[in-house]
Coordinates of C-alpha atoms in Angstrom, one line a residue:
X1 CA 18.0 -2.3 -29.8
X2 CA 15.2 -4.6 -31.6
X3 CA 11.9 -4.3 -31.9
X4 CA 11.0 -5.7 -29.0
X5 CA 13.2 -4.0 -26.9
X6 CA 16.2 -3.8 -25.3
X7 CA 17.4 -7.0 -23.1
X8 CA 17.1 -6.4 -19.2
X9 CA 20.5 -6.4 -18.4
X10 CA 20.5 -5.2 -14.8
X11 CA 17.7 -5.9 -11.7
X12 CA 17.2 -2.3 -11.9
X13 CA 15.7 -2.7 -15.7
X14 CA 13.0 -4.7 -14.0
X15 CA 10.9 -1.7 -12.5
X16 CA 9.9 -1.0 -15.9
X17 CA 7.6 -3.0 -18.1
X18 CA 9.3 -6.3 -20.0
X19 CA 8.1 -8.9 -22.0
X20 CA 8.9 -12.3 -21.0
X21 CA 9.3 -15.0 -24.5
X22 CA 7.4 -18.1 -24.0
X23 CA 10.3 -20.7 -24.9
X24 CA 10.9 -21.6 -21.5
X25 CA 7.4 -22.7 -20.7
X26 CA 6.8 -24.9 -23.7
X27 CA 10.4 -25.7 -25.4
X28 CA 11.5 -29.2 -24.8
X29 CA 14.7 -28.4 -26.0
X30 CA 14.9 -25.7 -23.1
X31 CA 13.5 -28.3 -20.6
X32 CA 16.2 -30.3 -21.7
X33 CA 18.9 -28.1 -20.8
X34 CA 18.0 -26.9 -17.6
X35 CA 18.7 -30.5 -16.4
X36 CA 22.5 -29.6 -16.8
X37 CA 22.3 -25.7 -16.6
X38 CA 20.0 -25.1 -14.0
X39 CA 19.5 -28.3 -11.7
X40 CA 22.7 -29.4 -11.4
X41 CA 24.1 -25.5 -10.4
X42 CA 21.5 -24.8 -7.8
X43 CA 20.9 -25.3 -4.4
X44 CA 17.4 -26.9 -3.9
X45 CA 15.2 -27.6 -1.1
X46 CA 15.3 -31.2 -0.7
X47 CA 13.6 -32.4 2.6
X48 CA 13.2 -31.0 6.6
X49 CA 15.5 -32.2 9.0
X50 CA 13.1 -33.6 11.3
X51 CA 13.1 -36.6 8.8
X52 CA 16.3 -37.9 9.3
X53 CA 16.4 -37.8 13.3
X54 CA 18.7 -40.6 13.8
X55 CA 21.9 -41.9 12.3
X56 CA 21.4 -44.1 9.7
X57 CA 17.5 -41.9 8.9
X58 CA 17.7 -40.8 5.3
X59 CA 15.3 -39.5 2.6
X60 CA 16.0 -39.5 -1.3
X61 CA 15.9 -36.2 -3.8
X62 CA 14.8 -36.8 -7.1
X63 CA 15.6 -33.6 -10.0
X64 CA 14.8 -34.8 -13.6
X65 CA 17.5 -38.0 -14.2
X66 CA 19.3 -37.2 -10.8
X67 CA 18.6 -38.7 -7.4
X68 CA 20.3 -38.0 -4.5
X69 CA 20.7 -39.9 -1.2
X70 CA 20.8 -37.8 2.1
X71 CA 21.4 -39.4 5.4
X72 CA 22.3 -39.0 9.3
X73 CA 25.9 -40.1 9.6
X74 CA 26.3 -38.5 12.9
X75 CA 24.0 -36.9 16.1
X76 CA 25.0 -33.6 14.0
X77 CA 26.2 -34.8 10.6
X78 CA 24.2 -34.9 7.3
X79 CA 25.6 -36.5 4.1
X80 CA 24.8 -36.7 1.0
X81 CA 25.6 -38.8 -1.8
X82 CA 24.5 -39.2 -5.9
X83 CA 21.6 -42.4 -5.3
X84 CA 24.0 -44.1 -8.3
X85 CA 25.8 -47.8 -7.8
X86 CA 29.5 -46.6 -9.2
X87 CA 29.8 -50.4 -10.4
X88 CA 27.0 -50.8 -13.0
X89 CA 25.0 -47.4 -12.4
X90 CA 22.4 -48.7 -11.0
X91 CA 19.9 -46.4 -8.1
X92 CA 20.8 -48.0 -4.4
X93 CA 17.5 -46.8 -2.9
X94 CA 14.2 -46.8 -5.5
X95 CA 11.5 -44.9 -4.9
X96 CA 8.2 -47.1 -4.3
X97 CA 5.9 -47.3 -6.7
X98 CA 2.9 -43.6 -6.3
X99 CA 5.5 -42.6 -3.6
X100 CA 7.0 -38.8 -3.1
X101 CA 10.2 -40.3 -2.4
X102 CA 11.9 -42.8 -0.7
X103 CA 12.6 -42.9 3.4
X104 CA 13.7 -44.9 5.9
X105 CA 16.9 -46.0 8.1
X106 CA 20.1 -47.7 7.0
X107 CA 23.5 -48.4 8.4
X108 CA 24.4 -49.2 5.1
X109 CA 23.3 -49.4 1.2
X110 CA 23.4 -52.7 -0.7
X111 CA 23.0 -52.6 -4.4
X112 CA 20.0 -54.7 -5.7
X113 CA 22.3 -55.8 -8.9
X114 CA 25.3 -57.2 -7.5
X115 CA 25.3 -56.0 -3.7
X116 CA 28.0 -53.9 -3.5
X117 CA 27.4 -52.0 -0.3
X118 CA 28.0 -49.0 1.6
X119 CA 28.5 -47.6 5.0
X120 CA 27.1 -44.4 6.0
X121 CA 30.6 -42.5 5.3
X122 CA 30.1 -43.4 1.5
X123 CA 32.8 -45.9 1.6
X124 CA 32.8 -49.3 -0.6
X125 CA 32.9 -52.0 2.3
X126 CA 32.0 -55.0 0.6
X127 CA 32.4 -56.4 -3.2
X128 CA 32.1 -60.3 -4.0
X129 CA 34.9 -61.3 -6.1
X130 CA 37.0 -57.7 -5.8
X131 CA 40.6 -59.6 -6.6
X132 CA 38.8 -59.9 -10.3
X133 CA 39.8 -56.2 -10.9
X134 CA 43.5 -57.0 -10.0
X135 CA 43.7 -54.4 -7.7
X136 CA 42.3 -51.3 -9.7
X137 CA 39.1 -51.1 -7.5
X138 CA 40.5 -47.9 -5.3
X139 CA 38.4 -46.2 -2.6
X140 CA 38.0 -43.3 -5.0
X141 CA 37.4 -45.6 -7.6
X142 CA 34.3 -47.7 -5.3
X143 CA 33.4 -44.8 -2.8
X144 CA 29.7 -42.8 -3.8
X145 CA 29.9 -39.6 -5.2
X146 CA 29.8 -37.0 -2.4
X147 CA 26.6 -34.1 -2.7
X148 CA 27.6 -31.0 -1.4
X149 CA 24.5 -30.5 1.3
X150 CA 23.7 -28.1 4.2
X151 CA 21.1 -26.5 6.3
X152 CA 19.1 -24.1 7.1
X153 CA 15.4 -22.7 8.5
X154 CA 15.1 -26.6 9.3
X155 CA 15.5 -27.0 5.3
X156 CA 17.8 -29.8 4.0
X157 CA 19.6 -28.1 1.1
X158 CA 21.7 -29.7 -1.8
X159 CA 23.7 -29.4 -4.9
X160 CA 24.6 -31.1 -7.4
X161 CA 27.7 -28.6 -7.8
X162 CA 30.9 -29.3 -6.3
X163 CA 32.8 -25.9 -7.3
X164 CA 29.0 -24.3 -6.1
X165 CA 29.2 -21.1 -3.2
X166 CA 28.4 -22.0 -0.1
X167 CA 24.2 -22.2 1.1
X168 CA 24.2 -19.5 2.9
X169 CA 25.9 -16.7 0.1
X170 CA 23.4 -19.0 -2.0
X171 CA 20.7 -17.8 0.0
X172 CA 21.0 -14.1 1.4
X173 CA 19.6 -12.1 1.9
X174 CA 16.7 -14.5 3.1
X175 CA 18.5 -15.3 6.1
X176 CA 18.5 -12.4 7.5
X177 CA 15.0 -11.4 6.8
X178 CA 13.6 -15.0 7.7
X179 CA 15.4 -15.8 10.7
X180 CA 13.3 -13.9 13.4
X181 CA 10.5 -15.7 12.5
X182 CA 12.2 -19.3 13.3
X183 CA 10.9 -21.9 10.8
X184 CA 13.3 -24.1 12.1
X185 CA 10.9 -24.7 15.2
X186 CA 8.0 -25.7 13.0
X187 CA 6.5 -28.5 11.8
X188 CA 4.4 -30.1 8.9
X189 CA 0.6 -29.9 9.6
X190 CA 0.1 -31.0 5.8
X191 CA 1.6 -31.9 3.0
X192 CA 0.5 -32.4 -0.8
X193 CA 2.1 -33.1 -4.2
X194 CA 0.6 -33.9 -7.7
X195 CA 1.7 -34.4 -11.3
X196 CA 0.0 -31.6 -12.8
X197 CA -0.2 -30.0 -16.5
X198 CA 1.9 -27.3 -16.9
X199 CA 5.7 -26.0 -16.9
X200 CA 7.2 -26.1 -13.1
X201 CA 7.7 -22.3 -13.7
X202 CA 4.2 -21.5 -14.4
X203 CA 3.3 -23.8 -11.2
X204 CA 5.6 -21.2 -9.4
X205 CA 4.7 -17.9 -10.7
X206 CA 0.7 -19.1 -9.8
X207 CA 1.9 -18.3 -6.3
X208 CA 4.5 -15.3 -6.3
X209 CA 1.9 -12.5 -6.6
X210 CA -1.1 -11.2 -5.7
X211 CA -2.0 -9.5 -8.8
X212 CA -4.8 -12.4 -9.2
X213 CA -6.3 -12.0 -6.2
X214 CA -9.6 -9.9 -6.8
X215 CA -10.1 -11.9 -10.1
X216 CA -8.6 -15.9 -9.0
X217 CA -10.2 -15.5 -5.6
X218 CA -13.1 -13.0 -5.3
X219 CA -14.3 -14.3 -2.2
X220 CA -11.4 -12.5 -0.7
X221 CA -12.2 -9.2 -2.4
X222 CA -15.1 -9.0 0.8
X223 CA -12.7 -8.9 3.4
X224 CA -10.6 -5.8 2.2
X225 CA -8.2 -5.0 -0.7
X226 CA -5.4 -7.5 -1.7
X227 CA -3.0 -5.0 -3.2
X228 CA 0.5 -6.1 -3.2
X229 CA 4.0 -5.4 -4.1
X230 CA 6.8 -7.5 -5.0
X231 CA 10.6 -6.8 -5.1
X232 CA 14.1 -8.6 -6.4
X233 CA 16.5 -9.1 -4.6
X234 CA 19.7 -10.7 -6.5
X235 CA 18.6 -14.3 -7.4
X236 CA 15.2 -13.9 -5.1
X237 CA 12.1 -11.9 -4.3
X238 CA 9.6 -11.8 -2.2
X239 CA 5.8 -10.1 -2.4
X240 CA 3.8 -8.5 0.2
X241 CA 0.2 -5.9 0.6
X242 CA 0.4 -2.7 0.6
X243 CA -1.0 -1.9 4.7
X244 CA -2.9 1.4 5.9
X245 CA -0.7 3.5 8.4
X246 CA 0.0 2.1 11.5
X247 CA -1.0 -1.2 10.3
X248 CA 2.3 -2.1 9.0
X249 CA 1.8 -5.6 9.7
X250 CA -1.4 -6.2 7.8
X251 CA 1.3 -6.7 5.1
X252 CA 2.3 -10.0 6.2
X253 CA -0.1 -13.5 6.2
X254 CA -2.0 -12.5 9.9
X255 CA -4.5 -10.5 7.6
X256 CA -7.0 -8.0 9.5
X257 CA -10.9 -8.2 7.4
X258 CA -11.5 -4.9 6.6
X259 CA -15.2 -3.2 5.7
X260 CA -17.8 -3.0 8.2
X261 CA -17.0 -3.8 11.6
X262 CA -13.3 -5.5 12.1
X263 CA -14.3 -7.4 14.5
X264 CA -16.4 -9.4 12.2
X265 CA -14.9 -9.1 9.1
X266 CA -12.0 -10.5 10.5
X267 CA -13.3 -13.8 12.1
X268 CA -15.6 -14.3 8.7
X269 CA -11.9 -13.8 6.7
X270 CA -9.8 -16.4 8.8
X271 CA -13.4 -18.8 9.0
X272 CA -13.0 -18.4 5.0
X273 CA -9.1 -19.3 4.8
X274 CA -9.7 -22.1 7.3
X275 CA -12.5 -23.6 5.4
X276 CA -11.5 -23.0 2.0
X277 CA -7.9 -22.6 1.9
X278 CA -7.0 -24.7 4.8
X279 CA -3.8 -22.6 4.6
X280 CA -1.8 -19.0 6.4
X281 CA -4.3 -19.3 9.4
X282 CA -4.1 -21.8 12.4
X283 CA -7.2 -23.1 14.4
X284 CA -5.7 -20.5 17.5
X285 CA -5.6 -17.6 15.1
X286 CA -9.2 -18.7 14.0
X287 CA -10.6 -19.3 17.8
X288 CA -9.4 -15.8 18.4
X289 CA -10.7 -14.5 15.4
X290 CA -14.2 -15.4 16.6
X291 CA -13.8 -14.3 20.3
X292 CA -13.6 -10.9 19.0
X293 CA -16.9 -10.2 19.1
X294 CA -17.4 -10.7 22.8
X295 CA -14.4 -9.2 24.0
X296 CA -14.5 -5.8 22.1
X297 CA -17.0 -3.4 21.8
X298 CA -18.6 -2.7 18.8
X299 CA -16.6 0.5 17.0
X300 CA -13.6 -0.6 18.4
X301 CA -10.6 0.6 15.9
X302 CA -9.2 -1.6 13.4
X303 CA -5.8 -1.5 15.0
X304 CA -6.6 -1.8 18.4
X305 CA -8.8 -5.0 16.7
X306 CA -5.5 -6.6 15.3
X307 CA -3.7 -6.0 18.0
X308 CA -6.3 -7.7 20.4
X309 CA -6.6 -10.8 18.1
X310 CA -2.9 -11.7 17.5
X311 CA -2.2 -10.8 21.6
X312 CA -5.0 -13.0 22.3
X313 CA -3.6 -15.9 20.2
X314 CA -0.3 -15.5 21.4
X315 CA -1.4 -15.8 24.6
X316 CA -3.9 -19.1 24.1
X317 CA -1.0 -20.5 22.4
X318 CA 1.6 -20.0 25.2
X319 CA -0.7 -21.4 27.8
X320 CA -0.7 -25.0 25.7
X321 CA 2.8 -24.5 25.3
X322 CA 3.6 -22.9 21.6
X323 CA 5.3 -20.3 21.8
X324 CA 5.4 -17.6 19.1
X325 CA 8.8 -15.8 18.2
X326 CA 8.8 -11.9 18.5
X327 CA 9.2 -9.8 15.6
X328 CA 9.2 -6.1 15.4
X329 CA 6.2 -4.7 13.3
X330 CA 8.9 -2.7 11.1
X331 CA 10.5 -6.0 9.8
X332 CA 7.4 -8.3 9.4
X333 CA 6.0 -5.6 6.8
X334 CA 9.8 -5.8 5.2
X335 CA 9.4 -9.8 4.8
X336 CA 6.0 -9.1 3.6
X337 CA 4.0 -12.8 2.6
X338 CA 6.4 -14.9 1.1
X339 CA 10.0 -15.1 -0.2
X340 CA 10.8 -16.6 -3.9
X341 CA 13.9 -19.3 -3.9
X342 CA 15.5 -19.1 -6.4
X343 CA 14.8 -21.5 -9.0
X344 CA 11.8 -23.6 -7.7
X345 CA 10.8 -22.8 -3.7
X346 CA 8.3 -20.1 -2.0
X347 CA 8.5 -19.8 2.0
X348 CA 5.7 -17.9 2.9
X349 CA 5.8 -16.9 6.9
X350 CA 3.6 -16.1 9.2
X351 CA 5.4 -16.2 13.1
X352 CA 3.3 -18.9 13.7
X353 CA 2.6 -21.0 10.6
X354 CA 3.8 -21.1 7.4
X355 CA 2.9 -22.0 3.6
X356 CA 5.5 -23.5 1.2
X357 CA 5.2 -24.4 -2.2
X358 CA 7.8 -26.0 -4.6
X359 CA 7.9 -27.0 -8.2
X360 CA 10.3 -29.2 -10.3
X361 CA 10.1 -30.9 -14.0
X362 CA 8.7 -34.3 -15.0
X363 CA 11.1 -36.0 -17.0
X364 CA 11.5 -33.4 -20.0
X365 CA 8.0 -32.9 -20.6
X366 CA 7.9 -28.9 -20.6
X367 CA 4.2 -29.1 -20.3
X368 CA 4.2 -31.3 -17.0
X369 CA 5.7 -30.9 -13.4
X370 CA 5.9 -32.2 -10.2
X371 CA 3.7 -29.8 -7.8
X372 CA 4.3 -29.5 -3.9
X373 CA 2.5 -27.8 -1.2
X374 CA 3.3 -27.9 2.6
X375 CA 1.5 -26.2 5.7
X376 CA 3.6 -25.6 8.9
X377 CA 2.9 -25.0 12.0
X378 CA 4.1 -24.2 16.1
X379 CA 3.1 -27.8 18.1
X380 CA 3.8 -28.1 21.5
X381 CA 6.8 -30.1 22.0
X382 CA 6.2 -33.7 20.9
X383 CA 2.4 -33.1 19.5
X384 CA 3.3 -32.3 16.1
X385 CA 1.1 -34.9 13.8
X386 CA 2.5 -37.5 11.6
X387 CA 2.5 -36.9 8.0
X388 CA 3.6 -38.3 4.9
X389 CA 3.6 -36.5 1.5
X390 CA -0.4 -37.2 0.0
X391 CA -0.7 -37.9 -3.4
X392 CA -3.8 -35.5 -4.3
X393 CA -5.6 -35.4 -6.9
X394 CA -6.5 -32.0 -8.8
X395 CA -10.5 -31.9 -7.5
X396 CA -9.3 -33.2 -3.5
X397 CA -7.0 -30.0 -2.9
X398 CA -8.7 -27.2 -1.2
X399 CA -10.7 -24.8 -2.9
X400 CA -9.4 -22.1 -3.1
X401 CA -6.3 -23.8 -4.8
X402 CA -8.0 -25.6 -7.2
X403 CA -9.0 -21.8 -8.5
X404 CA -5.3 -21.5 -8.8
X405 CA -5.2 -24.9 -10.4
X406 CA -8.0 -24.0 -13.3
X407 CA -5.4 -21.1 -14.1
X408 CA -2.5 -22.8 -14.0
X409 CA -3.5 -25.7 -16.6
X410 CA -4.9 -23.1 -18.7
X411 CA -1.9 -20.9 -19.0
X412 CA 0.1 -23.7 -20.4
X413 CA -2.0 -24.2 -23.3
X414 CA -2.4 -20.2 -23.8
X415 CA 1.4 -20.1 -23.8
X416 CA 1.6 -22.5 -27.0
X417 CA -0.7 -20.1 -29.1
X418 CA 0.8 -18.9 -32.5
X419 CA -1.0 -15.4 -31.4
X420 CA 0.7 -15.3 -27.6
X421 CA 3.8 -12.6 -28.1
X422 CA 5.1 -13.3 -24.5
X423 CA 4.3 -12.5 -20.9
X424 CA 4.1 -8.8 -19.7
X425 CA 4.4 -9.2 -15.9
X426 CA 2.9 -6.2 -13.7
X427 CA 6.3 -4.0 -12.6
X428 CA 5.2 -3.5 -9.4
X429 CA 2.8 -6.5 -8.1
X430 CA 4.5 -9.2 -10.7
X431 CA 8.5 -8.2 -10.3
X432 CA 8.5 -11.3 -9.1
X433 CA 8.1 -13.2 -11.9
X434 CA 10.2 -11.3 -14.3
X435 CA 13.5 -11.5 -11.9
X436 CA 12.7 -15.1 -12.1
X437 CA 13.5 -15.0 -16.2
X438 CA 16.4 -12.4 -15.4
X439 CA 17.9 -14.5 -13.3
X440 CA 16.9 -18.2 -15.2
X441 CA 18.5 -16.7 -19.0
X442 CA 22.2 -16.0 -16.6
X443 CA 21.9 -19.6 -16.1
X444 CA 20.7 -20.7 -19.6
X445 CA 21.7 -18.3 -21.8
X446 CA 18.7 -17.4 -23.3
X447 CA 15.1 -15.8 -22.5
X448 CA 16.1 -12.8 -20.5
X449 CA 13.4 -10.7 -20.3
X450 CA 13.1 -7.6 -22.9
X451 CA 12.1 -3.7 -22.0
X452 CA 9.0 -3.1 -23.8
X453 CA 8.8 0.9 -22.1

């Protein structure tokens, strides 16, 4: 016992109240060390597989000093390799200059030094002048250095772990709980990244509660209450609103406007997230929204409303050919908005559309990260748009997530004041964010949240 408390040791010790130390927002020294630590024992998000359709398709992962190659080898084969020459060290693919990342299709990879090359299996197949090395050039010795890689929810995982659990241990129990809602069927609508001022892990916590709400985002605050909860669950959490009886799924992203009549409160809230937000809605779910007007009568019951509005959707979907999955009512309140991947990835699910959000370092600056947002989306079958990841700047993102910005930017500098004693995370709205430092000090060894009941 100190004076601040004893340390969390369990996920249990997380219902209480904890203080959370500042060194891993603003230590360079800790930023340092999550290179080898964290990065290379975690599996990360690294791309959709839509973007490698064909063999020889392949997209590059960057993480701090370590890129990684992933590629179509086969109609039903993904590879991965570490994007390092094993002759001189030099990348194979470089990323072009204000890109995300680098794309495009290969059959093989020539080094820009001395043009050792490739195939798609990883395999050496061509090196001027190889009798020089007398024979000590082996396949293992020439071959690039395999990335363990997998799938899932139309996600292209990796990691830079070769002794690392499989994905899908990695990941539960997120299968289970994503799975009905099939986010393997949808596509990007848009997608946005930026090099922004502050620690990847205050970029992520911005988006793992809703404790900000009714202060970040007032304009909500007309359309109802935004009360949420958040649980842990091992290495991840996920957050979700607290919903009236018989409303259980107002807990999830398709949000019912509350106050006056629902009817209109409803089509003024999605009008809002459309305009503003451009984000957990779709134009279907907003058409609807406005319809409801003329196709209830006025004192209709807020669930009969909701119930109307998403049937409706459904429906005008189906006839263009979208089809929504079905999920019981019972399990979409369970999912709640948005699931936490441990370290650096949100999925937040609607059975329709979806908003993701990811987060990584830049270089070792702790006070600088990389900054990723993606909305997804049902298309009927070939009409999904083509997109590209858009650098944005700060001022061009939607409103209501430059509101998140202003926060984020200033939180960083708060965190480096002599007078800041550490973060005291809401138990029940912001569990979130303290199993995120539980679970970050078991992989670096220090920062583990403290009991301050």
């Amino acid at each position: 016992m100190t004076r601040m408390g004893k340390i969390a040791e369990t996920p249990e010790d997380l219902v209480g109240p904890v203080t959370v130390p500042a060194e891993a927002y603003v230590s360079r020294d800790y930023a340092r060390a999550e290179q080898d630590r964290l990065w290379r024992k975690t599996w990360l998000q690294a791309g959709r597989i839509e973007e490698i359709p064909e063999v020889g398709s392949f997209i590059t992962y960057d993480i701090g000093v370590d890129s990684v190659i992933i590629t179509r080898t086969g109609p039903d084969e993904i590879r991965a390799y570490h994007n390092v020459c094993p002759h001189r060290g030099r990348r194979l693919i470089d990323t072009p200059p204000g890109q995300h990342h680098a794309s495009g299709k290969r059959m093989s990879f020539v080094c820009g030094f001395h043009a050792w090359t490739f195939n798609l299996e990883g395999r050496c197949t061509y090196i001027e002048h190889k009798d020089d090395w007398q024979g000590a050039l082996t396949d293992s010795r020439t071959s690039l250095g395999k990335v363990q890689v997998d799938t899932w929810g139309g996600w292209i995982w990796i990691n830079l772990d070769p002794d690392a659990a499989p994905l899908g241990a990695y990941l539960d129990p997120i299968p289970a709980m994503l799975d009905p809602f099939q986010t393997q069927n949808m596509r990007y609508r848009w997608r946005k990244w930026i090099v922004f001022n502050c620690n990847w892990k205050v970029a992520m916590e911005a988006f793992a509660e809703t404790y900000h709400v009714s202060s970040t985002h007032p304009e909500f605050m007309e359309f109802g209450q935004f009360r949420g909860w958040a649980r842990n669950h091992g290495l991840h959490t996920n957050i979700g609103y607290d919903a009236p009886k018989d409303m259980e799924e107002d807990a999830a992203k398709l949000r019912l406007g509350t106050g006056g009549d629902p009817r209109i409160t409803t089509a003024e809230l999605q009008n809002y997230t459309w305009e503003n937000a451009n984000t957990n809605t779709t134009r279907t779910l907003v058409d609807a929204a406005n319809r409801l007007k003329d196709e209830l009568p006025e004192g209709t019951p807020a669930p009969v409303v909701f119930q109307h509005w998403l049937k409706s959707a459904r429906e005008h979907d189906a006839a263009r050919g979208v089809v929504w999955p079905v999920v019981e009512p019972s399990h979409t309140a369970k999912a709640g908005t948005a699931w936490q991947v441990f370290p650096n990835f949100q999925i937040g699910q609607a059975v329709n559309n979806m908003l993701c959000y990811s987060a990584k370092p830049y270089g070792d600056d702790p006070d600088m990260c990389i900054f990723e947002a993606a909305v997804y989306e049902l298309f009927p079958q070939g009409e999904a748009p083509e997109t590209a990841w858009e650098y944005t700047r700060a001022e061009d993102w939607p409103p209501v997530l430059q509101q998140d910005f202003n926060n984020m930017a200033a939180v960083q500098q708060g965190m480096k004041n002599v007078g800041f004693r550490g973060t005291q995370p809401n138990p029940y709205m912001e569990r979130s964010i303290a199993s995120l430092h539980y679970n970050l000090a078991r992989y670096m060894g220090t920062g583990a949240p403290r009991s301050i009941a």
